[in-house]
mmCIF file with all atom_site columns, C-alpha atoms in Angstrom:
data_model
loop_
_atom_site.group_PDB
_atom_site.id
_atom_site.type_symbol
_atom_site.label_atom_id
_atom_site.label_alt_id
_atom_site.label_comp_id
_atom_site.label_asym_id
_atom_site.label_entity_id
_atom_site.label_seq_id
_atom_site.pdbx_PDB_ins_code
_atom_site.Cartn_x
_atom_site.Cartn_y
_atom_site.Cartn_z
_atom_site.occupancy
_atom_site.B_iso_or_equiv
_atom_site.pdbx_formal_charge
_atom_site.auth_seq_id
_atom_site.auth_comp_id
_atom_site.auth_asym_id
_atom_site.auth_atom_id
_atom_site.pdbx_PDB_model_num
ATOM 1   C CA . MET A 1 1   ? -0.186 -0.462 0.194  1.00 45.00 ? 153 MET A CA 1
ATOM 2   C CA . ALA A 1 2   ? 1.219  3.578  -0.612 1.00 60.00 ? 154 ALA A CA 1
ATOM 3   C CA . SER A 1 3   ? 1.235  6.357  1.712  1.00 84.00 ? 155 SER A CA 1
ATOM 4   C CA . SER A 1 4   ? -0.240 9.864  1.681  1.00 87.00 ? 156 SER A CA 1
ATOM 5   C CA . SER A 1 5   ? 3.519  10.879 0.690  1.00 89.00 ? 157 SER A CA 1
ATOM 6   C CA . GLU A 1 6   ? 3.572  8.841  -1.967 1.00 91.00 ? 158 GLU A CA 1
ATOM 7   C CA . HIS A 1 7   ? 1.811  9.793  -3.651 1.00 91.00 ? 159 HIS A CA 1
ATOM 8   C CA . LEU A 1 8   ? 2.324  13.156 -3.417 1.00 92.00 ? 160 LEU A CA 1
ATOM 9   C CA . VAL A 1 9   ? 5.368  13.121 -4.735 1.00 94.00 ? 161 VAL A CA 1
ATOM 10  C CA . ARG A 1 10  ? 4.444  10.961 -7.414 1.00 94.00 ? 162 ARG A CA 1
ATOM 11  C CA . ALA A 1 11  ? 2.089  13.606 -8.829 1.00 95.00 ? 163 ALA A CA 1
ATOM 12  C CA . GLY A 1 12  ? 4.859  15.645 -8.361 1.00 95.00 ? 164 GLY A CA 1
ATOM 13  C CA . HIS A 1 13  ? 4.711  17.958 -5.190 1.00 94.00 ? 165 HIS A CA 1
ATOM 14  C CA . GLU A 1 14  ? 7.391  18.824 -2.716 1.00 94.00 ? 166 GLU A CA 1
ATOM 15  C CA . VAL A 1 15  ? 6.562  16.753 0.606  1.00 94.00 ? 167 VAL A CA 1
ATOM 16  C CA . ALA A 1 16  ? 7.713  17.620 3.978  1.00 94.00 ? 168 ALA A CA 1
ATOM 17  C CA . ALA A 1 17  ? 6.986  14.808 6.142  1.00 92.00 ? 169 ALA A CA 1
ATOM 18  C CA . LEU A 1 18  ? 7.025  14.325 10.148 1.00 92.00 ? 170 LEU A CA 1
ATOM 19  C CA . ALA A 1 19  ? 9.540  11.101 10.906 1.00 93.00 ? 171 ALA A CA 1
ATOM 20  C CA . ARG A 1 20  ? 9.436  9.815  14.491 1.00 90.00 ? 172 ARG A CA 1
ATOM 21  C CA . SER A 1 21  ? 11.805 7.659  14.299 1.00 94.00 ? 173 SER A CA 1
ATOM 22  C CA . ASP A 1 22  ? 15.436 6.660  11.804 1.00 96.00 ? 174 ASP A CA 1
ATOM 23  C CA . ARG A 1 23  ? 13.482 4.014  9.872  1.00 96.00 ? 175 ARG A CA 1
ATOM 24  C CA . ALA A 1 24  ? 11.096 6.736  9.576  1.00 93.00 ? 176 ALA A CA 1
ATOM 25  C CA . ARG A 1 25  ? 13.581 9.237  8.362  1.00 95.00 ? 177 ARG A CA 1
ATOM 26  C CA . GLU A 1 26  ? 14.330 6.638  5.610  1.00 96.00 ? 178 GLU A CA 1
ATOM 27  C CA . ARG A 1 27  ? 11.493 5.617  3.908  1.00 93.00 ? 179 ARG A CA 1
ATOM 28  C CA . VAL A 1 28  ? 10.630 9.478  4.031  1.00 94.00 ? 180 VAL A CA 1
ATOM 29  C CA . GLU A 1 29  ? 13.620 10.242 2.482  1.00 96.00 ? 181 GLU A CA 1
ATOM 30  C CA . ALA A 1 30  ? 13.662 7.155  0.000  1.00 96.00 ? 182 ALA A CA 1
ATOM 31  C CA . LEU A 1 31  ? 10.087 8.137  -1.609 1.00 94.00 ? 183 LEU A CA 1
ATOM 32  C CA . GLY A 1 32  ? 11.806 11.440 -2.516 1.00 95.00 ? 184 GLY A CA 1
ATOM 33  C CA . ALA A 1 33  ? 10.386 13.773 0.365  1.00 95.00 ? 185 ALA A CA 1
ATOM 34  C CA . LYS A 1 34  ? 12.149 16.447 3.287  1.00 95.00 ? 186 LYS A CA 1
ATOM 35  C CA . ALA A 1 35  ? 12.084 14.609 6.737  1.00 95.00 ? 187 ALA A CA 1
ATOM 36  C CA . VAL A 1 36  ? 11.344 16.686 9.086  1.00 95.00 ? 188 VAL A CA 1
ATOM 37  C CA . PRO A 1 37  ? 12.214 14.588 12.578 1.00 95.00 ? 189 PRO A CA 1
ATOM 38  C CA . GLY A 1 38  ? 9.725  14.967 15.301 1.00 94.00 ? 190 GLY A CA 1
ATOM 39  C CA . GLU A 1 39  ? 6.105  13.396 16.595 1.00 91.00 ? 191 GLU A CA 1
ATOM 40  C CA . LEU A 1 40  ? 3.322  14.731 17.745 1.00 91.00 ? 192 LEU A CA 1
ATOM 41  C CA . ARG A 1 41  ? 3.478  16.429 21.235 1.00 93.00 ? 193 ARG A CA 1
ATOM 42  C CA . ASP A 1 42  ? 6.559  18.521 19.288 1.00 96.00 ? 194 ASP A CA 1
ATOM 43  C CA . LEU A 1 43  ? 4.319  21.288 18.456 1.00 96.00 ? 195 LEU A CA 1
ATOM 44  C CA . ASP A 1 44  ? 6.922  23.861 17.438 1.00 96.00 ? 196 ASP A CA 1
ATOM 45  C CA . VAL A 1 45  ? 7.546  21.373 14.610 1.00 96.00 ? 197 VAL A CA 1
ATOM 46  C CA . LEU A 1 46  ? 4.114  21.207 13.721 1.00 94.00 ? 198 LEU A CA 1
ATOM 47  C CA . ARG A 1 47  ? 3.520  24.969 13.379 1.00 93.00 ? 199 ARG A CA 1
ATOM 48  C CA . ALA A 1 48  ? 6.408  25.978 11.696 1.00 93.00 ? 200 ALA A CA 1
ATOM 49  C CA . GLY A 1 49  ? 5.911  23.179 9.236  1.00 91.00 ? 201 GLY A CA 1
ATOM 50  C CA . ALA A 1 50  ? 2.725  23.979 8.454  1.00 90.00 ? 202 ALA A CA 1
ATOM 51  C CA . ALA A 1 51  ? 3.366  27.773 8.326  1.00 90.00 ? 203 ALA A CA 1
ATOM 52  C CA . GLY A 1 52  ? 5.762  26.753 5.334  1.00 82.00 ? 204 GLY A CA 1
ATOM 53  C CA . ALA A 1 53  ? 3.041  25.152 3.499  1.00 87.00 ? 205 ALA A CA 1
ATOM 54  C CA . ASP A 1 54  ? 1.419  25.735 0.759  1.00 86.00 ? 206 ASP A CA 1
ATOM 55  C CA . ALA A 1 55  ? -1.242 22.146 1.996  1.00 86.00 ? 207 ALA A CA 1
ATOM 56  C CA . VAL A 1 56  ? -1.397 20.011 5.363  1.00 87.00 ? 208 VAL A CA 1
ATOM 57  C CA . VAL A 1 57  ? -2.297 16.643 5.448  1.00 87.00 ? 209 VAL A CA 1
ATOM 58  C CA . HIS A 1 58  ? -2.204 14.858 8.625  1.00 86.00 ? 210 HIS A CA 1
ATOM 59  C CA . THR A 1 59  ? -2.255 11.419 8.463  1.00 83.00 ? 211 THR A CA 1
ATOM 60  C CA . ALA A 1 60  ? 0.342  10.887 12.183 1.00 78.00 ? 212 ALA A CA 1
ATOM 61  C CA . VAL A 1 61  ? -1.663 8.952  14.746 1.00 74.00 ? 213 VAL A CA 1
ATOM 62  C CA . ASP A 1 62  ? -0.430 6.824  17.748 1.00 73.00 ? 214 ASP A CA 1
ATOM 63  C CA . TYR A 1 63  ? -3.793 4.190  17.880 1.00 75.00 ? 215 TYR A CA 1
ATOM 64  C CA . VAL A 1 64  ? -2.200 2.497  21.018 1.00 83.00 ? 216 VAL A CA 1
ATOM 65  C CA . ASN A 1 65  ? -1.834 5.657  22.706 1.00 83.00 ? 217 ASN A CA 1
ATOM 66  C CA . ALA A 1 66  ? -4.409 6.010  25.588 1.00 87.00 ? 218 ALA A CA 1
ATOM 67  C CA . GLY A 1 67  ? -3.637 10.015 25.859 1.00 88.00 ? 219 GLY A CA 1
ATOM 68  C CA . MET A 1 68  ? -3.928 10.616 22.023 1.00 87.00 ? 220 MET A CA 1
ATOM 69  C CA . GLY A 1 69  ? -7.656 12.532 21.803 1.00 86.00 ? 221 GLY A CA 1
ATOM 70  C CA . ASP A 1 70  ? -4.872 15.559 23.805 1.00 91.00 ? 222 ASP A CA 1
ATOM 71  C CA . ILE A 1 71  ? -2.202 14.536 21.963 1.00 91.00 ? 223 ILE A CA 1
ATOM 72  C CA . GLU A 1 72  ? -3.607 14.798 19.001 1.00 88.00 ? 224 GLU A CA 1
ATOM 73  C CA . ARG A 1 73  ? -5.641 18.414 20.042 1.00 89.00 ? 225 ARG A CA 1
ATOM 74  C CA . ASP A 1 74  ? -2.902 19.910 20.776 1.00 92.00 ? 226 ASP A CA 1
ATOM 75  C CA . ALA A 1 75  ? -0.911 19.103 17.415 1.00 91.00 ? 227 ALA A CA 1
ATOM 76  C CA . LEU A 1 76  ? -4.238 19.833 15.276 1.00 89.00 ? 228 LEU A CA 1
ATOM 77  C CA . ARG A 1 77  ? -4.438 23.273 16.679 1.00 90.00 ? 229 ARG A CA 1
ATOM 78  C CA . SER A 1 78  ? -0.673 24.100 16.038 1.00 92.00 ? 230 SER A CA 1
ATOM 79  C CA . MET A 1 79  ? -1.100 23.017 12.597 1.00 90.00 ? 231 MET A CA 1
ATOM 80  C CA . LEU A 1 80  ? -3.783 25.384 12.177 1.00 88.00 ? 232 LEU A CA 1
ATOM 81  C CA . ASP A 1 81  ? -2.232 28.577 13.590 1.00 89.00 ? 233 ASP A CA 1
ATOM 82  C CA . GLY A 1 82  ? 0.922  27.908 11.861 1.00 89.00 ? 234 GLY A CA 1
ATOM 83  C CA . LEU A 1 83  ? -1.110 27.847 8.452  1.00 85.00 ? 235 LEU A CA 1
ATOM 84  C CA . SER A 1 84  ? -1.150 30.781 6.158  1.00 80.00 ? 236 SER A CA 1
ATOM 85  C CA . GLU A 1 85  ? -3.976 32.770 5.286  1.00 75.00 ? 237 GLU A CA 1
ATOM 86  C CA . GLY A 1 86  ? -5.370 30.694 1.873  1.00 74.00 ? 238 GLY A CA 1
ATOM 87  C CA . ALA A 1 87  ? -3.008 27.544 2.573  1.00 78.00 ? 239 ALA A CA 1
ATOM 88  C CA . ALA A 1 88  ? -5.442 24.017 2.448  1.00 77.00 ? 240 ALA A CA 1
ATOM 89  C CA . PHE A 1 89  ? -5.278 21.054 5.716  1.00 74.00 ? 241 PHE A CA 1
ATOM 90  C CA . GLY A 1 90  ? -6.474 18.240 5.307  1.00 65.00 ? 242 GLY A CA 1
ATOM 91  C CA . ARG A 1 91  ? -7.462 15.334 7.880  1.00 62.00 ? 243 ARG A CA 1
ATOM 92  C CA . VAL A 1 92  ? -7.081 11.465 6.875  1.00 53.00 ? 244 VAL A CA 1
ATOM 93  C CA . TRP A 1 93  ? -7.887 8.709  8.662  1.00 55.00 ? 245 TRP A CA 1
ATOM 94  C CA . THR A 1 94  ? -5.341 6.145  8.085  1.00 50.00 ? 246 THR A CA 1
ATOM 95  C CA . PRO A 1 95  ? -5.103 1.961  9.129  1.00 48.00 ? 247 PRO A CA 1
ATOM 96  C CA . ALA A 1 96  ? -3.219 1.089  11.938 1.00 46.00 ? 248 ALA A CA 1
ATOM 97  C CA . THR A 1 97  ? -1.414 -1.291 9.548  1.00 41.00 ? 249 THR A CA 1
ATOM 98  C CA . SER A 1 98  ? -0.055 1.389  7.295  1.00 42.00 ? 250 SER A CA 1
ATOM 99  C CA . ARG A 1 99  ? 2.156  3.799  9.785  1.00 44.00 ? 251 ARG A CA 1
ATOM 100 C CA . ALA A 1 100 ? 5.836  2.954  9.793  1.00 43.00 ? 252 ALA A CA 1
ATOM 101 C CA . ARG A 1 101 ? 8.130  3.560  13.124 1.00 40.00 ? 253 ARG A CA 1
#
């Protein structure tokens, strides 16, 4: 199954993707995208990444974390706060089996 980042790169978009581990960084870079080290708790990283983007597609989630609701709320708020006027935001729900750590 191809990732959202892979589809976007193939379509010719410049992609920066959050990478929570060295393995994820390697996979992101192998796709031709820029790896941004961090996780959903790194609110300044999320805000800065959104500020430099024309669009944000949010697919990151940790399905086993009981506190995910609070983490998700804060992450979404940071990304939305960082977006420039006129930028687009999309939330994509993905199955747990498609994520890479």
